[in-house]
């Protein structure tokens, strides 16, 4: 509705309406409202992003990532290449060091139902806590899970995460980039008596310096520098609007010791809203009733 009222659908055409960013933005929000009404209430929470669109400071935060998006993407590709190379080295030489502690879900699997006809009895052999009829095992000798020694439970909660190259890549990418000290923080701590102790130290330090310190800080630096540039541009625009006449471009210091002050000049002699009102007058007035200056201005506007 605002596009039709302010921009004119029939004067600019439907193609201009479809390509208008603000029109597409409101159309997207209308779609989100429909999804929240008919699909799930979660979609209503996405409407809060309208605050980012309305506030220029928050919009600059988004622009700090998107303006130099190509540099950020290329730097991220470099990080992925380094992660891939370190994963290959870890898979070839330090496969046994990729031992991570995991939190397994409690096993609440019950015995399968035996109601279906023709079902085989092999499923019983999959359950170690089930006493088999006719076997020589003593059912009373089965140890409940809460009585298992802590050492055995600790061993069960550890897994090798580098059995394949793909798992090595996932481990280095997930844990290495999220750890403050790199992938060395999550790997097994080697003993100094091991033959590959020096190689592990070099491996951990290289990952820390090349990926964590250099590459990640390159990405952060691009984002921070872009945000600083956007803030400087905003401050420069505000300063120009406060100290320069919008119409003639004369600065505030040009009116020092003159009969007309800068404030009087921008409010009376060169009030930009008077110019805007004159442009609206030219647009709504019949062209056959133009005066000489109005005809000239109408031609300049076109």
Coordinates of C-alpha atoms in Angstrom, one line a residue:
X1 CA 0.0 0.0 0.0
X2 CA 2.8 2.4 0.8
X3 CA 4.4 1.6 -2.6
X4 CA 1.2 2.4 -4.4
X5 CA 0.7 5.6 -2.5
X6 CA 4.2 7.0 -2.5
X7 CA 5.8 5.6 -5.6
X8 CA 2.9 5.1 -8.0
X9 CA 2.2 1.6 -9.4
X10 CA 0.8 2.6 -12.7
X11 CA 3.3 5.4 -13.4
X12 CA 6.4 3.3 -12.8
X13 CA 5.0 -0.1 -13.8
X14 CA 4.8 -3.5 -12.1
X15 CA 8.4 -4.4 -12.9
X16 CA 9.6 -1.5 -10.7
X17 CA 7.3 -2.6 -7.9
X18 CA 8.6 -6.2 -8.0
X19 CA 12.2 -5.0 -8.0
X20 CA 11.7 -2.5 -5.2
X21 CA 13.6 -3.7 -2.1
X22 CA 11.2 -2.2 0.4
X23 CA 8.2 -3.8 -1.3
X24 CA 9.8 -7.2 -1.2
X25 CA 10.8 -6.6 2.5
X26 CA 7.2 -6.0 3.5
X27 CA 6.0 -8.9 1.3
X28 CA 8.4 -11.2 3.2
X29 CA 7.1 -10.0 6.5
X30 CA 3.5 -10.7 5.3
X31 CA 4.6 -14.2 4.4
X32 CA 6.1 -14.7 7.9
X33 CA 2.9 -13.5 9.5
X34 CA 0.9 -16.1 7.4
X35 CA 3.4 -18.8 8.4
X36 CA 3.0 -17.9 12.1
X37 CA -0.8 -18.0 11.7
X38 CA -1.2 -21.3 9.9
X39 CA 2.1 -23.2 10.5
X40 CA 3.7 -22.4 13.9
X41 CA 3.8 -19.6 16.4
X42 CA 7.7 -19.6 16.2
X43 CA 7.6 -17.6 12.9
X44 CA 6.2 -14.6 14.8
X45 CA 9.6 -14.2 16.6
X46 CA 11.2 -13.5 13.2
X47 CA 9.3 -10.2 13.1
X48 CA 11.6 -8.8 15.8
X49 CA 14.3 -8.4 13.0
X50 CA 12.3 -5.4 11.9
X51 CA 14.1 -3.5 14.7
X52 CA 17.4 -4.1 12.7
X53 CA 15.8 -2.6 9.6
X54 CA 14.5 0.5 11.4
X55 CA 17.6 1.2 13.4
X56 CA 20.6 2.5 11.4
X57 CA 23.2 1.4 14.0
X58 CA 22.0 -2.2 14.0
X59 CA 21.8 -2.1 10.2
X60 CA 25.4 -1.1 10.1
X61 CA 26.2 -4.2 12.1
X62 CA 24.7 -6.4 9.4
X63 CA 26.4 -4.3 6.7
X64 CA 29.8 -4.8 8.4
X65 CA 29.5 -8.5 7.5
X66 CA 27.8 -8.2 4.1
X67 CA 29.8 -5.2 2.6
X68 CA 33.1 -7.1 2.5
X69 CA 31.4 -10.5 2.3
X70 CA 33.8 -11.7 -0.5
X71 CA 36.9 -11.1 1.7
X72 CA 35.3 -12.9 4.6
X73 CA 34.2 -15.9 2.5
X74 CA 37.7 -16.2 0.9
X75 CA 39.3 -16.1 4.3
X76 CA 36.9 -18.7 5.6
X77 CA 37.8 -20.9 2.6
X78 CA 41.5 -20.5 3.6
X79 CA 40.5 -21.6 7.1
X80 CA 38.7 -24.7 5.7
X81 CA 41.8 -25.6 3.6
X82 CA 44.0 -25.4 6.6
X83 CA 41.6 -27.5 8.7
X84 CA 41.6 -30.1 5.9
X85 CA 45.4 -30.3 5.8
X86 CA 45.6 -30.6 9.6
X87 CA 42.9 -33.3 9.5
X88 CA 45.0 -35.3 7.0
X89 CA 48.1 -35.0 9.2
X90 CA 46.1 -36.0 12.3
X91 CA 44.6 -39.0 10.5
X92 CA 48.0 -40.2 9.3
X93 CA 50.1 -39.7 12.4
X94 CA 47.9 -38.9 15.5
X95 CA 44.9 -41.1 15.0
X96 CA 45.1 -42.6 18.5
X97 CA 45.2 -39.1 20.1
X98 CA 41.7 -38.2 18.9
X99 CA 40.0 -39.5 22.0
X100 CA 37.1 -37.4 23.2
X101 CA 34.8 -37.7 26.2
X102 CA 31.2 -38.0 25.2
X103 CA 28.0 -38.0 27.2
X104 CA 26.0 -41.0 26.0
X105 CA 22.2 -41.1 26.4
X106 CA 21.0 -43.6 29.0
X107 CA 20.1 -46.9 27.5
X108 CA 16.4 -47.5 28.1
X109 CA 15.9 -50.1 25.4
X110 CA 13.4 -52.7 26.4
X111 CA 13.0 -56.2 25.2
X112 CA 11.4 -56.4 21.8
X113 CA 7.8 -57.6 21.6
X114 CA 7.5 -61.2 20.7
X115 CA 3.9 -61.1 19.5
X116 CA 4.7 -61.2 15.8
X117 CA 4.5 -64.7 14.3
X118 CA 7.7 -66.2 12.9
X119 CA 10.0 -63.7 14.6
X120 CA 13.5 -65.1 15.2
X121 CA 15.0 -65.4 18.7
X122 CA 18.3 -63.9 17.7
X123 CA 17.3 -60.6 19.3
X124 CA 17.7 -62.1 22.8
X125 CA 21.4 -62.6 22.2
X126 CA 21.7 -58.8 21.7
X127 CA 20.8 -58.0 25.3
X128 CA 23.5 -58.9 27.7
X129 CA 21.4 -58.2 30.8
X130 CA 18.8 -60.8 29.9
X131 CA 19.1 -64.2 31.5
X132 CA 18.9 -67.0 28.8
X133 CA 16.8 -70.0 29.7
X134 CA 18.9 -73.2 29.6
X135 CA 22.2 -71.4 29.7
X136 CA 24.8 -72.1 32.4
X137 CA 25.1 -68.4 33.3
X138 CA 24.1 -67.4 36.8
X139 CA 21.4 -64.7 36.5
X140 CA 22.3 -63.4 39.9
X141 CA 25.9 -62.6 38.7
X142 CA 24.8 -59.8 36.3
X143 CA 26.0 -56.5 37.6
X144 CA 23.6 -53.6 37.3
X145 CA 24.8 -50.5 35.5
X146 CA 24.8 -48.4 38.6
X147 CA 27.3 -50.7 40.2
X148 CA 29.8 -50.6 37.4
X149 CA 33.2 -49.3 38.5
X150 CA 33.9 -45.6 37.7
X151 CA 37.0 -46.5 35.7
X152 CA 34.9 -48.7 33.3
X153 CA 32.2 -46.0 33.0
X154 CA 34.9 -43.4 32.2
X155 CA 36.3 -45.7 29.5
X156 CA 32.8 -46.2 28.0
X157 CA 32.3 -42.4 27.8
X158 CA 35.4 -42.0 25.6
X159 CA 35.4 -42.5 21.9
X160 CA 37.9 -42.5 19.1
X161 CA 36.9 -39.7 16.7
X162 CA 39.4 -40.1 14.0
X163 CA 38.7 -43.6 12.7
X164 CA 38.0 -42.2 9.2
X165 CA 39.3 -39.0 7.5
X166 CA 35.8 -37.6 7.4
X167 CA 35.5 -38.0 11.2
X168 CA 38.9 -36.3 11.6
X169 CA 37.7 -33.3 9.5
X170 CA 34.5 -33.0 11.5
X171 CA 36.4 -33.2 14.9
X172 CA 39.1 -30.7 13.9
X173 CA 36.4 -28.3 12.4
X174 CA 34.0 -28.6 15.3
X175 CA 36.3 -28.8 18.3
X176 CA 39.4 -27.2 16.9
X177 CA 37.8 -23.9 15.9
X178 CA 35.7 -23.6 19.0
X179 CA 38.5 -24.2 21.4
X180 CA 40.6 -21.3 22.6
X181 CA 43.8 -23.2 22.3
X182 CA 43.0 -25.0 19.0
X183 CA 42.6 -28.7 18.5
X184 CA 45.3 -29.4 21.1
X185 CA 42.8 -28.6 23.9
X186 CA 40.6 -31.6 23.0
X187 CA 43.2 -34.2 22.0
X188 CA 44.8 -36.7 24.3
X189 CA 47.7 -35.3 26.4
X190 CA 50.8 -37.2 25.2
X191 CA 53.6 -38.3 27.5
X192 CA 57.1 -36.9 27.0
X193 CA 58.4 -40.4 26.7
X194 CA 56.4 -41.1 23.5
X195 CA 58.3 -40.9 20.2
X196 CA 55.8 -38.5 18.6
X197 CA 55.7 -36.1 21.5
X198 CA 57.7 -33.4 19.7
X199 CA 55.6 -33.8 16.6
X200 CA 52.4 -33.4 18.7
X201 CA 53.8 -30.1 20.2
X202 CA 54.5 -28.8 16.7
X203 CA 51.1 -29.9 15.4
X204 CA 49.3 -28.2 18.2
X205 CA 51.3 -25.0 18.0
X206 CA 51.0 -24.7 14.2
X207 CA 47.2 -25.1 14.4
X208 CA 47.0 -22.5 17.2
X209 CA 49.1 -19.9 15.3
X210 CA 47.9 -20.4 11.8
X211 CA 44.2 -21.0 12.3
X212 CA 43.2 -19.5 15.7
X213 CA 45.5 -16.5 15.8
X214 CA 46.0 -15.6 12.1
X215 CA 43.0 -16.7 10.1
X216 CA 40.2 -16.2 12.6
X217 CA 41.6 -12.8 13.6
X218 CA 41.7 -11.8 9.9
X219 CA 38.0 -12.4 9.7
X220 CA 37.3 -10.5 12.9
X221 CA 39.6 -7.7 11.6
X222 CA 37.7 -7.3 8.4
X223 CA 34.3 -7.1 10.2
X224 CA 35.6 -4.6 12.8
X225 CA 37.3 -2.4 10.2
X226 CA 34.1 -2.4 8.0
X227 CA 32.0 -1.4 11.0
X228 CA 34.4 1.4 11.9
X229 CA 34.3 2.7 8.3
X230 CA 30.5 2.6 8.3
X231 CA 30.4 4.5 11.6
X232 CA 32.8 7.1 10.3
X233 CA 30.7 7.6 7.2
X234 CA 27.6 8.1 9.3
X235 CA 29.3 10.7 11.5
X236 CA 30.7 12.5 8.4
X237 CA 27.2 12.7 6.9
X238 CA 25.7 14.0 10.2
X239 CA 28.5 16.6 10.4
X240 CA 27.9 17.8 6.9
X241 CA 24.2 18.2 7.5
X242 CA 24.9 20.2 10.7
X243 CA 27.6 22.5 9.3
X244 CA 26.8 22.8 5.6
X245 CA 23.9 24.3 3.7
X246 CA 22.0 21.5 1.9
X247 CA 21.1 23.7 -1.0
X248 CA 24.1 25.9 -1.8
X249 CA 26.9 24.0 0.0
X250 CA 28.2 26.9 2.0
X251 CA 29.8 26.0 5.3
X252 CA 29.0 27.5 8.7
X253 CA 32.3 29.4 8.9
X254 CA 31.4 31.4 5.7
X255 CA 28.6 33.2 7.7
X256 CA 30.9 34.4 10.5
X257 CA 30.7 38.2 11.0
X258 CA 27.9 38.4 8.4
X259 CA 24.5 40.0 8.8
X260 CA 22.8 36.6 8.2
X261 CA 23.7 33.8 10.5
X262 CA 24.0 30.2 9.3
X263 CA 20.8 29.2 11.2
X264 CA 18.8 32.0 9.6
X265 CA 20.2 31.0 6.2
X266 CA 19.2 27.4 6.3
X267 CA 15.8 28.2 7.9
X268 CA 14.7 31.1 5.7
X269 CA 16.8 31.7 2.6
X270 CA 17.7 28.1 1.7
X271 CA 15.1 26.0 3.6
X272 CA 15.4 22.6 1.9
X273 CA 11.8 21.7 2.8
X274 CA 10.6 24.8 0.8
X275 CA 12.4 23.3 -2.2
X276 CA 10.7 20.0 -1.6
X277 CA 7.3 21.6 -1.4
X278 CA 8.0 23.4 -4.7
X279 CA 8.9 20.1 -6.4
X280 CA 5.6 18.6 -5.1
X281 CA 3.8 21.6 -6.5
X282 CA 5.4 21.2 -9.9
X283 CA 4.4 17.5 -9.9
X284 CA 0.8 18.0 -9.0
X285 CA 0.2 21.1 -11.1
X286 CA -1.1 21.0 -14.6
X287 CA 1.7 21.5 -17.1
X288 CA -0.3 23.9 -19.1
X289 CA -0.4 26.3 -16.2
X290 CA 3.3 26.3 -15.5
X291 CA 5.1 29.6 -15.2
X292 CA 8.5 30.1 -16.7
X293 CA 10.5 29.0 -13.6
X294 CA 8.1 26.1 -13.0
X295 CA 8.6 24.9 -16.5
X296 CA 12.4 25.0 -16.1
X297 CA 12.3 23.1 -12.8
X298 CA 9.9 20.5 -14.2
X299 CA 12.3 19.9 -17.1
X300 CA 15.3 19.6 -14.7
X301 CA 13.4 17.1 -12.5
X302 CA 12.8 14.9 -15.6

